[in-house]
Short mmCIF file of C-alpha atoms and ligand atoms in Angstrom, two decimals:
data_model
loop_
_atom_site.label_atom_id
_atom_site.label_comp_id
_atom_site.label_asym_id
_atom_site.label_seq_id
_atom_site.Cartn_x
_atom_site.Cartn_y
_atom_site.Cartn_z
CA UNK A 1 0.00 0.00 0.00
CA UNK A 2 1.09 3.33 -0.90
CA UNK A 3 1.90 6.15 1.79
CA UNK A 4 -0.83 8.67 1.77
CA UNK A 5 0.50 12.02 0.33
CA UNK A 6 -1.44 14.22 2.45
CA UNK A 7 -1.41 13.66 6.13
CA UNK A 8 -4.78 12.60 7.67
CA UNK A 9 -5.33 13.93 11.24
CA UNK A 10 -7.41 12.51 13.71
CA UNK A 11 -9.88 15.20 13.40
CA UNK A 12 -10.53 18.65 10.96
CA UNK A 13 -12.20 21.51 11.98
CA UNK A 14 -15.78 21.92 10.93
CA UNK A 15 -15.69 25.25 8.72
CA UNK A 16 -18.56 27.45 7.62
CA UNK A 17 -17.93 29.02 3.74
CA UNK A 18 -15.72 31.81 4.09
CA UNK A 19 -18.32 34.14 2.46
CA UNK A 20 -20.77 33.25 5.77
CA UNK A 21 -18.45 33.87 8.00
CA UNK A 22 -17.41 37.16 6.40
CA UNK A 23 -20.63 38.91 6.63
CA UNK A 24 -20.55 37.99 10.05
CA UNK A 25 -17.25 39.64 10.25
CA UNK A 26 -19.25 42.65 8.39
CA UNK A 27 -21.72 42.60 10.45
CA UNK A 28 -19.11 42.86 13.86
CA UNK A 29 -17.02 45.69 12.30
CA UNK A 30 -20.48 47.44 11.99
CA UNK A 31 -21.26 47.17 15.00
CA UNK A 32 -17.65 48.11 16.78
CA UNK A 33 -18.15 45.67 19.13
CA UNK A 34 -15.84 43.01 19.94
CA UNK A 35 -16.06 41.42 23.15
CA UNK A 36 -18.14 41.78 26.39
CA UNK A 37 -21.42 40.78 25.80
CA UNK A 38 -22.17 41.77 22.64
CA UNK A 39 -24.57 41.02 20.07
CA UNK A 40 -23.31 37.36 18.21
CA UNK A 41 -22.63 36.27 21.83
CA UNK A 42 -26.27 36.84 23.01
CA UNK A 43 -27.34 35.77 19.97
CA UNK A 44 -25.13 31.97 20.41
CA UNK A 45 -26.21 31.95 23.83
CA UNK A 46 -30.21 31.73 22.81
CA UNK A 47 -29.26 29.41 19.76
CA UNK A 48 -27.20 27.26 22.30
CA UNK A 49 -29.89 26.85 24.67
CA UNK A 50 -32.24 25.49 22.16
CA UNK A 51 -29.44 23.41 20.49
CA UNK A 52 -28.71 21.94 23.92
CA UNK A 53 -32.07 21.65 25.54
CA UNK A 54 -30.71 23.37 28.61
CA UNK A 55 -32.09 25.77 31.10
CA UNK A 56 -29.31 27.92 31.43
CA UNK A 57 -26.02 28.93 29.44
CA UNK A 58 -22.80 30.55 30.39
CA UNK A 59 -20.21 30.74 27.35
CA UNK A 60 -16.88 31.32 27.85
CA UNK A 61 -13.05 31.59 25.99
CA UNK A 62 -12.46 27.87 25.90
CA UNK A 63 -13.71 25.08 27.91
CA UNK A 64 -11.09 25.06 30.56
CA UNK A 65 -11.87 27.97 31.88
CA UNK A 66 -15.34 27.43 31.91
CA UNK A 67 -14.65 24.29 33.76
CA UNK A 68 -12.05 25.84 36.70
CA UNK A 69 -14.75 29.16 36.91
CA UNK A 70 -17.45 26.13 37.09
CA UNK A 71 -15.68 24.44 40.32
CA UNK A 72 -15.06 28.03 41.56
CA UNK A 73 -18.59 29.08 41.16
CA UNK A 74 -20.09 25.70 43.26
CA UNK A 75 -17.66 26.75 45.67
CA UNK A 76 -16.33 23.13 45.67
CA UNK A 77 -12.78 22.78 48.31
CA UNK A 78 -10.91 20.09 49.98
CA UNK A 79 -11.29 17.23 48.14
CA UNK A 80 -12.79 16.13 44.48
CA UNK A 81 -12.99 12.41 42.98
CA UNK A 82 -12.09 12.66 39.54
CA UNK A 83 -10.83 10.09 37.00
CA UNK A 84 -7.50 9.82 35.96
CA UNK A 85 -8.82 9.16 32.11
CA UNK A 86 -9.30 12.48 30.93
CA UNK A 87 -7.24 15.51 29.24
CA UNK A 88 -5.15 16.79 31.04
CA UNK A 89 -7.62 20.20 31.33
CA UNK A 90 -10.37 18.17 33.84
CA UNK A 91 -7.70 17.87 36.83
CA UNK A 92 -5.71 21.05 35.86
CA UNK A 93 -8.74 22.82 36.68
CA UNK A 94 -8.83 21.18 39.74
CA UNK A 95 -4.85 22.37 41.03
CA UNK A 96 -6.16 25.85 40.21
CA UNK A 97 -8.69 25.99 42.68
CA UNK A 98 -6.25 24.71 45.16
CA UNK A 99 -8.68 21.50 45.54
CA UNK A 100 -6.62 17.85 45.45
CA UNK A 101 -8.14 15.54 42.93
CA UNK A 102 -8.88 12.07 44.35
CA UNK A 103 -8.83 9.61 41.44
CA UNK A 104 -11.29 7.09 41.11
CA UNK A 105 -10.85 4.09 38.79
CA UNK A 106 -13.00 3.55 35.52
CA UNK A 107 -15.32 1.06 34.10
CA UNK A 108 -13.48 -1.37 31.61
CA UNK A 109 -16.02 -0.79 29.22
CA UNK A 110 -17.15 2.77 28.88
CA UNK A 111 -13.60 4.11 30.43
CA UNK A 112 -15.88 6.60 32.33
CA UNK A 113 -15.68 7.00 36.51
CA UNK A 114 -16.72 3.90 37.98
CA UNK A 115 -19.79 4.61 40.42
CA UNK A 116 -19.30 1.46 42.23
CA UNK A 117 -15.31 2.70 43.71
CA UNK A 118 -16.42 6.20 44.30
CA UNK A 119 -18.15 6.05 47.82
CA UNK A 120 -14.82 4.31 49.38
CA UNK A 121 -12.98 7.40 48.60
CA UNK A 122 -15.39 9.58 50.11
CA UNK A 123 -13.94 11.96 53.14
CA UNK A 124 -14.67 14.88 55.28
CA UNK A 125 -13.00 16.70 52.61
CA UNK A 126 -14.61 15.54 49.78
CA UNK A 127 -16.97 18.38 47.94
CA UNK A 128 -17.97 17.16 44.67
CA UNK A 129 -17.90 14.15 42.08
CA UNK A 130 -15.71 15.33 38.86
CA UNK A 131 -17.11 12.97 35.88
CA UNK A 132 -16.29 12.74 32.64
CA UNK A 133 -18.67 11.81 29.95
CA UNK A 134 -15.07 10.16 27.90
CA UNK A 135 -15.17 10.00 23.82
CA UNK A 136 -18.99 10.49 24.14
CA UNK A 137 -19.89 7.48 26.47
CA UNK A 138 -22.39 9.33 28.99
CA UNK A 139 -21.36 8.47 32.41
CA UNK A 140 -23.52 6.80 34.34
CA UNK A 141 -25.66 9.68 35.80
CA UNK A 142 -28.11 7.85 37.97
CA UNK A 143 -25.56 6.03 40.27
CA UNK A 144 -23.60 9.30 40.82
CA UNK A 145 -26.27 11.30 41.38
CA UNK A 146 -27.82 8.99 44.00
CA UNK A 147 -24.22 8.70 45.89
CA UNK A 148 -24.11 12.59 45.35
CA UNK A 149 -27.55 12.69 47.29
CA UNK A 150 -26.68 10.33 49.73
CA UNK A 151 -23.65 11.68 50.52
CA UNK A 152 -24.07 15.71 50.11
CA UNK A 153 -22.06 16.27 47.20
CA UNK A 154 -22.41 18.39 44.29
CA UNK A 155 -21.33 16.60 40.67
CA UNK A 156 -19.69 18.72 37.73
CA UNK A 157 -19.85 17.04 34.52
CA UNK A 158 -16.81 17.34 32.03
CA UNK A 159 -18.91 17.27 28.89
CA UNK A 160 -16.36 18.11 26.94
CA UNK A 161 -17.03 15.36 24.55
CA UNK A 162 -20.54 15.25 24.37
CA UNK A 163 -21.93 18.15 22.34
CA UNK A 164 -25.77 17.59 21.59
CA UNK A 165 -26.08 14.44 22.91
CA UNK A 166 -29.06 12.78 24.70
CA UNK A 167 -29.03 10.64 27.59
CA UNK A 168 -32.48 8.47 28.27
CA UNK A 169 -33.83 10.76 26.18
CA UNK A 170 -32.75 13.85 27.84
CA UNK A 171 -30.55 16.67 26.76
CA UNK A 172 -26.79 15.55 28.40
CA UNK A 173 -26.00 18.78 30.11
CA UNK A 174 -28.85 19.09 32.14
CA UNK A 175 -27.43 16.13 34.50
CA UNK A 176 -25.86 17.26 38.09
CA UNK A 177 -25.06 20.85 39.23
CA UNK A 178 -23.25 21.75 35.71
CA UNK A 179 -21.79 20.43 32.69
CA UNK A 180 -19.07 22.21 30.70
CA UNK A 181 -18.69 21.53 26.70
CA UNK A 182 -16.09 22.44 24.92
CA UNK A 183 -16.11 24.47 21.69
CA UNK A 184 -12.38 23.79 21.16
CA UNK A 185 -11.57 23.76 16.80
CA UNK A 186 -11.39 19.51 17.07
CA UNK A 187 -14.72 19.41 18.89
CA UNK A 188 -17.94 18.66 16.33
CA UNK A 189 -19.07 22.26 17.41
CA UNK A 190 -16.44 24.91 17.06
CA UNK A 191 -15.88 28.97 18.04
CA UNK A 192 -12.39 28.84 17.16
CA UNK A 193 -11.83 27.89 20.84
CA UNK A 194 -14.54 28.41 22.98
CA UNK A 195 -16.35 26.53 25.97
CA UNK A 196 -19.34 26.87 27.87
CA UNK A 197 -21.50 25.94 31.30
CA UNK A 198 -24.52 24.50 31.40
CA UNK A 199 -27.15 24.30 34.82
CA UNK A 200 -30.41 23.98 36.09
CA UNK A 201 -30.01 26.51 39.39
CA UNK A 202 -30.99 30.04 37.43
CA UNK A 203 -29.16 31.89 40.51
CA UNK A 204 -25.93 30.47 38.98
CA UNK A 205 -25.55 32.78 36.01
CA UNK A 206 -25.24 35.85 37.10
CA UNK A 207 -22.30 34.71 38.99
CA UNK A 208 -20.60 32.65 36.49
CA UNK A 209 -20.90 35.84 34.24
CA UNK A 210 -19.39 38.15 37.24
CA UNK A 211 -16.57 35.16 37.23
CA UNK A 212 -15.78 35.86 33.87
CA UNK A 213 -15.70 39.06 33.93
CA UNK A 214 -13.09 40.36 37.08
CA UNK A 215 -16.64 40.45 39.13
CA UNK A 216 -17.42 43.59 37.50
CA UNK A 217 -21.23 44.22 38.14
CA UNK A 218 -21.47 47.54 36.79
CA UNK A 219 -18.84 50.91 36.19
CA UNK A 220 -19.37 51.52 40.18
CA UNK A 221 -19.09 48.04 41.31
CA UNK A 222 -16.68 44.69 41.68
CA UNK A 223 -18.65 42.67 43.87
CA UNK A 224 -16.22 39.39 43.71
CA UNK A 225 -12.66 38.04 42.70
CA UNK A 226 -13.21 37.06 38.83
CA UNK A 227 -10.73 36.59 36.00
CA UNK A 228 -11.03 37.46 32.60
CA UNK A 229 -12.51 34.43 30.29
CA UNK A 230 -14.82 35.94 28.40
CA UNK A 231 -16.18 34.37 24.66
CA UNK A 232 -14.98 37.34 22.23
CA UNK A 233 -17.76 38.03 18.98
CA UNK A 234 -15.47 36.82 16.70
CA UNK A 235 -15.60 33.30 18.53
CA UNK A 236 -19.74 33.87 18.74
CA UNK A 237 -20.21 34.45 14.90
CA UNK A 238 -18.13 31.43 14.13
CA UNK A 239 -20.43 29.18 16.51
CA UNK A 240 -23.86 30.66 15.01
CA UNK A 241 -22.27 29.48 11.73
CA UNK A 242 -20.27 26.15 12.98
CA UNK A 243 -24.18 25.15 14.61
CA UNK A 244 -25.66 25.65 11.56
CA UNK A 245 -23.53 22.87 10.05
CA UNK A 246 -23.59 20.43 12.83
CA UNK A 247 -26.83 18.03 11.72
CA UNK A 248 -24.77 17.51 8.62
CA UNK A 249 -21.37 17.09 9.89
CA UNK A 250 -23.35 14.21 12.02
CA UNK A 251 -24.87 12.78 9.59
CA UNK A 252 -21.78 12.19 7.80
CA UNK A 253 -19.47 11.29 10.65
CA UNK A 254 -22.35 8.53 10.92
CA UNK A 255 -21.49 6.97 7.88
CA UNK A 256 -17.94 6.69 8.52
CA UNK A 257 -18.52 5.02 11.77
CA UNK A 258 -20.68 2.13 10.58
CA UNK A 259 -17.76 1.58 7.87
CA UNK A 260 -15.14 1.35 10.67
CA UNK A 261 -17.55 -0.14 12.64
CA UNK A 262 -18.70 -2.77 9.83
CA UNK A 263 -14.73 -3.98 9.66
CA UNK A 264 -13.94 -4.27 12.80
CA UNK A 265 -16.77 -6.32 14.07
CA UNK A 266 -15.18 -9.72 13.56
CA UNK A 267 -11.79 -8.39 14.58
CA UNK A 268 -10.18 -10.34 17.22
CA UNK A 269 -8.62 -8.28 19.94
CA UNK A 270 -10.55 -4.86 18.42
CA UNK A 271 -13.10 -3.58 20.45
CA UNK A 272 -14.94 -0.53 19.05
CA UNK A 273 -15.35 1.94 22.81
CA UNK A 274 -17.90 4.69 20.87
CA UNK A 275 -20.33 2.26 20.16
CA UNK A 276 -23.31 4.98 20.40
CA UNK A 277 -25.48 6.01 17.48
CA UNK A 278 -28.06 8.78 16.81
CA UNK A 279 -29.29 11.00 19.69
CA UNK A 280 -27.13 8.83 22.19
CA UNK A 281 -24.05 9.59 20.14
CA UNK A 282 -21.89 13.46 19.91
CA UNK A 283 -20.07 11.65 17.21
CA UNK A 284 -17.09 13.64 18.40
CA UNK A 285 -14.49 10.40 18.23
CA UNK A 286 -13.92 7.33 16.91
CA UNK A 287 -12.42 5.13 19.61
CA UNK A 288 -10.81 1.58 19.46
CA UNK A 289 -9.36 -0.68 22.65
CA UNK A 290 -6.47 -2.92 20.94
CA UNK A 291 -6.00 -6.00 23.30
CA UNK A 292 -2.34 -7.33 22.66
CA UNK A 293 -2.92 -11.16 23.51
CA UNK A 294 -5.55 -11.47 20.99
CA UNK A 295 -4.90 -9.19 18.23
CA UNK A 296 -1.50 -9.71 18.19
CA UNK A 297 0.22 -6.54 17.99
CA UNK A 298 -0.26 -3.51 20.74
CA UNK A 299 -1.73 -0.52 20.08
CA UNK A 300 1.78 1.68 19.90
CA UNK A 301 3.07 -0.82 16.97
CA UNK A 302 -0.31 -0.06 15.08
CA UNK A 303 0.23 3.47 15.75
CA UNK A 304 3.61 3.62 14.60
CA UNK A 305 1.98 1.54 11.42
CA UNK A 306 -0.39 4.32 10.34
CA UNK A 307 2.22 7.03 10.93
CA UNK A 308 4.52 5.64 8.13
CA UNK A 309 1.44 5.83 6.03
CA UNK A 310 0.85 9.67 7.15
CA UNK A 311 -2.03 8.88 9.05
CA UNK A 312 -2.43 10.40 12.58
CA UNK A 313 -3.97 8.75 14.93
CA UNK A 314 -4.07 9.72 18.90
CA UNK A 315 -3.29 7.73 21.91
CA UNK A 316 -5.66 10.55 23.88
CA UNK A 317 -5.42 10.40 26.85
CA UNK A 318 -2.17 9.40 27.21
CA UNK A 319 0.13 9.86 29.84
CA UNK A 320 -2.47 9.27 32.25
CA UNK A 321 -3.21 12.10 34.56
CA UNK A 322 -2.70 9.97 37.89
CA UNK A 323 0.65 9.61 36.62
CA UNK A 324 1.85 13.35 36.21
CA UNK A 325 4.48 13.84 38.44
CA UNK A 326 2.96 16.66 40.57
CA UNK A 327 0.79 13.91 42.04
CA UNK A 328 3.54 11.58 42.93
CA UNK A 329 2.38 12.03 46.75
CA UNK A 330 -1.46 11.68 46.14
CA UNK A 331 -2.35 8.12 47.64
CA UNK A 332 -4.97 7.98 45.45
CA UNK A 333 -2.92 8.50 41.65
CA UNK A 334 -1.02 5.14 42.91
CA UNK A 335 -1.14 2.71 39.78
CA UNK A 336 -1.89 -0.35 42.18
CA UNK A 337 -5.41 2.14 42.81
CA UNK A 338 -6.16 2.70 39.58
CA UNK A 339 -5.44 -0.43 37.79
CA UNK A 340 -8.01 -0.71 34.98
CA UNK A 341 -7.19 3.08 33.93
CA UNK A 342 -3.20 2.10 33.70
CA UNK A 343 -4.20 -0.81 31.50
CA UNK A 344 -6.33 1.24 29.13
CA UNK A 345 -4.57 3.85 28.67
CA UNK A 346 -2.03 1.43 26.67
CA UNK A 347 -4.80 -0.07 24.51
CA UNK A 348 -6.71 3.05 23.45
CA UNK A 349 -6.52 4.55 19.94
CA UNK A 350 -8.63 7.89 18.46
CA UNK A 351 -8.67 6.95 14.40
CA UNK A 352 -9.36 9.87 12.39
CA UNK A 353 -12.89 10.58 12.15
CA UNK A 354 -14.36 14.23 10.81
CA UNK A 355 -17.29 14.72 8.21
CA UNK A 356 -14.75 15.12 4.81
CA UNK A 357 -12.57 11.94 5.30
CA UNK A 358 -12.84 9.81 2.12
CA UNK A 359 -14.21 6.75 2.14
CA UNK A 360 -10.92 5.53 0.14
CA UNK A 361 -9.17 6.72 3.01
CA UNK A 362 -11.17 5.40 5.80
CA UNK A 363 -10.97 2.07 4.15
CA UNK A 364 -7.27 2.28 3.51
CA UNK A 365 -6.78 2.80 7.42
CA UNK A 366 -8.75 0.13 8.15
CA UNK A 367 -6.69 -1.84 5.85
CA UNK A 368 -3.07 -0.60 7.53
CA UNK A 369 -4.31 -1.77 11.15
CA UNK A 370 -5.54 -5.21 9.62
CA UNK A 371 -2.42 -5.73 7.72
CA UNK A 372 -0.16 -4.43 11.25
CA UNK A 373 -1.48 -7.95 12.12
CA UNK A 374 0.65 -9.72 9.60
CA UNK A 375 3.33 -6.92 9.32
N1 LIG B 1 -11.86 18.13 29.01
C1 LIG B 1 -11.71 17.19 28.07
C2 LIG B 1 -12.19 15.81 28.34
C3 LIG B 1 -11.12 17.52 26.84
O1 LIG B 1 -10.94 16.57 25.90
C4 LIG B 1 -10.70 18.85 26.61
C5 LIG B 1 -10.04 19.20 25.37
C6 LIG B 1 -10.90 19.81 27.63
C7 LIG B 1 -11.49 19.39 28.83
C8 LIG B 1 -10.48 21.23 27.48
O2 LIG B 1 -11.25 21.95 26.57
P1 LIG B 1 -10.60 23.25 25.82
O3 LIG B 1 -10.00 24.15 26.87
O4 LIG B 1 -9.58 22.73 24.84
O5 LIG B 1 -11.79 23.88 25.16
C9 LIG B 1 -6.97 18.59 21.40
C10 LIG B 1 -7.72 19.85 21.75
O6 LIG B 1 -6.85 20.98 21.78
C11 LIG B 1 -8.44 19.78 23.05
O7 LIG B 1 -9.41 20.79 23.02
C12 LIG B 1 -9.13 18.46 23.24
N2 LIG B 1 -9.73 18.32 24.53
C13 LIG B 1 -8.16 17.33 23.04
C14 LIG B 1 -8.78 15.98 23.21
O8 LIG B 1 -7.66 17.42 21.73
P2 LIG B 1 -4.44 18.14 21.14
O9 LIG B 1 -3.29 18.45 21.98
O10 LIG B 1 -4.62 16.75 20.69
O11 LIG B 1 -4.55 19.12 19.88
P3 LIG B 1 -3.75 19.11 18.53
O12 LIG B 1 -3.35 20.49 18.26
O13 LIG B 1 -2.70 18.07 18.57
O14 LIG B 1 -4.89 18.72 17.47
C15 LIG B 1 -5.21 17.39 17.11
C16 LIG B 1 -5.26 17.31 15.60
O15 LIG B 1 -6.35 18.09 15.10
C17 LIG B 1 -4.03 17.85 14.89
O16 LIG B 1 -3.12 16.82 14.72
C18 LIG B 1 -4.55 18.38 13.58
C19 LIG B 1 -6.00 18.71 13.85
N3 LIG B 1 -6.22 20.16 13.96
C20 LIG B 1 -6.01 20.80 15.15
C21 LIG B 1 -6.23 22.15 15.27
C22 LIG B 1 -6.00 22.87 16.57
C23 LIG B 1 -6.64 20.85 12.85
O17 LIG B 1 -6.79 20.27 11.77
N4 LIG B 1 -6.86 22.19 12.96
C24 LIG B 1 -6.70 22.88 14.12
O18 LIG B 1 -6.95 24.10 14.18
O19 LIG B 1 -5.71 18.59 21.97
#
């Protein structure tokens, strides 16, 4: 097989027509407003909530932010259980509010938090449940939210992978005190880089929008400690044009799926992780788990494979966050604690997945990992 000329990523950035996106840009030179509040930002916001089928909407610069002004806006402290399977962003977020992130292990199947070892590490200290709903797999809501009842604990969902989709029917970031999405340029829904908070609790906004914003109420008043992380209009008109192309953009990322999907089925040792379709699915990633012992090659060798072809896969999340070496005294990041996440995290693989990958090429990467079996 020949090597590809052009490099295939793991993902593209969805892209409205330059000619949309330039009125827009028309439209904000018009109006001489750039940032703070302005018009394509209150305009995203209402779009968003409909989108999203949430109550309430904060957007801000990129979805880290939005996640640490999230944790600083429930007020969480001490203690958080998080998972160790996530980017790196989830637990930084965490160090910045000076909390210490207790790391849970995950389910083998779904890679998410597992419910079942998250009351053991429960303290005095313990605020809040960290989840992450990982490559689109929703967590599972209903056992954290009953410990989180049980137990007095808020839950923050890291929904950064998980844009538009629907959980038992119901919108995904309506689940636990807040979820954050991120509107990052890999994520299905773009603003260059962007991010946002969702929530039930109405009283939250006007705080998460004083967070944002140095805690400036009005020209006379500062009425908290904030930062600046505000979504600028450039970032707003891109989104109001990005969401217009999202139905597509799923549509076709569909497609592609149930081709990887349809040659992988019988694949010893391959085991397809975003299994989800339709409403369930954000269609964000395309995730496989490469077991060693049965496929016969590990998942760095059929990395390495589809790089001499110029095809870039990820190893996301790898290195695991438990194992950064500012937690080398947290009892909890100990890899005899978080065994199933250490094991993962060497059998994990993003293949490139985005709306305008080829067929040809999908079926030529599907052809380098089967042939890595021989090769
Ligand atoms: N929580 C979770 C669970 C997350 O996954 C993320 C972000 C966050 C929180 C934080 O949200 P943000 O603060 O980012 O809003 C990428 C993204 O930068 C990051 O947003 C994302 N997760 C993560 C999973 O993926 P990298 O380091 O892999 O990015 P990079 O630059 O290597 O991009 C990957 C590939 O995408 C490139 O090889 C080529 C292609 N690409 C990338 C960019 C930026 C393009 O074609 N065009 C582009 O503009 O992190």
């Amino acid at each position: 097989m020949k090597k590809n000329k052009k490099k295939i990523f793991v993902t593209r950035p969805l892209l409205p027509k330059k000619e949309n996106f330039q009125k827009k840009i028309d439209e904000i030179w018009e109006s001489q407003y750039l940032t703070n509040n302005g018009f394509q930002h209150k305009l995203l916001e209402k779009e968003l909530i409909k989108y999203l089928g949430v109550k309430n909407i904060s957007l801000f610069s990129n979805g880290t932010l939005a996640l640490l002004l999230g944790i600083k806006g429930l007020e969480l402290k001490g203690e958080v259980i998080t998972t160790p399977f996530t980017f790196p962003a989830t637990v930084e977020a965490l160090d910045w509010n000076s909390i210490t992130p207790v790391f849970c292990d995950i389910d083998p199947i779904t890679l998410n938090i597992n419910p079942n070892k998250i009351e053991s590490l429960i303290t005095e200290k313990t605020s809040a449940i960290l989840a992450v709903h990982v490559f689109g797999n929703p967590s599972d809501v209903d056992r954290i939210d009953e410990i989180a009842k049980k137990q007095n604990l808020k839950v923050i969902y890291d929904g950064a992978h998980v844009f538009g989709s629907r959980l038992n029917g119901k919108p995904v970031g309506t689940f636990g005190d807040m979820t954050m999405f991120s509107f990052h340029a890999t994520k299905l829904f773009n603003t260059l880089e962007g991010g946002a908070l969702t929530f039930n609790n109405d009283s939250l906004k006007e705080k998460l929008d004083l967070l944002k914003n140095f805690g400036i109420k009005n020209p006379e008043e500062v009425v908290l400690s904030g930062i600046n992380a505000k979504m600028n209009e450039l970032q707003a008109a891109m989104g109001l044009e990005v969401l217009k192309l999202v139905e597509e953009e799923r549509q076709k990322r569909k497609k592609i799926k149930h081709i990887y999907e349809h040659c992988f089925k019988d694949v010893e040792g391959i085991r397809v992780i975003t299994t989800l379709d339709d409403e369930s699915s954000s269609y964000q990633y395309f995730v496989i788990e490469i077991n060693k012992e049965k496929f016969g090659r590990s998942r760095d060798f059929v990395y390495e494979e589809l790089r001499k072809y110029n095809v870039f896969a990820r190893k996301y999340f790898y290195p695991l966050c438990s194992n950064f070496k500012w937690y080398k005294d947290n009892e909890s990041a100990r890899k005899t604690n978080l065994s199933i996440a250490n094991k993962k995290i060497k059998q994990v693989l993003s293949l490139p997945f985005y709306g305008d990958l080829e067929e040809d090429s999908v079926n030529k990467i599907i052809q380098i990992i089967l042939n890595s079996q021989k090769g």
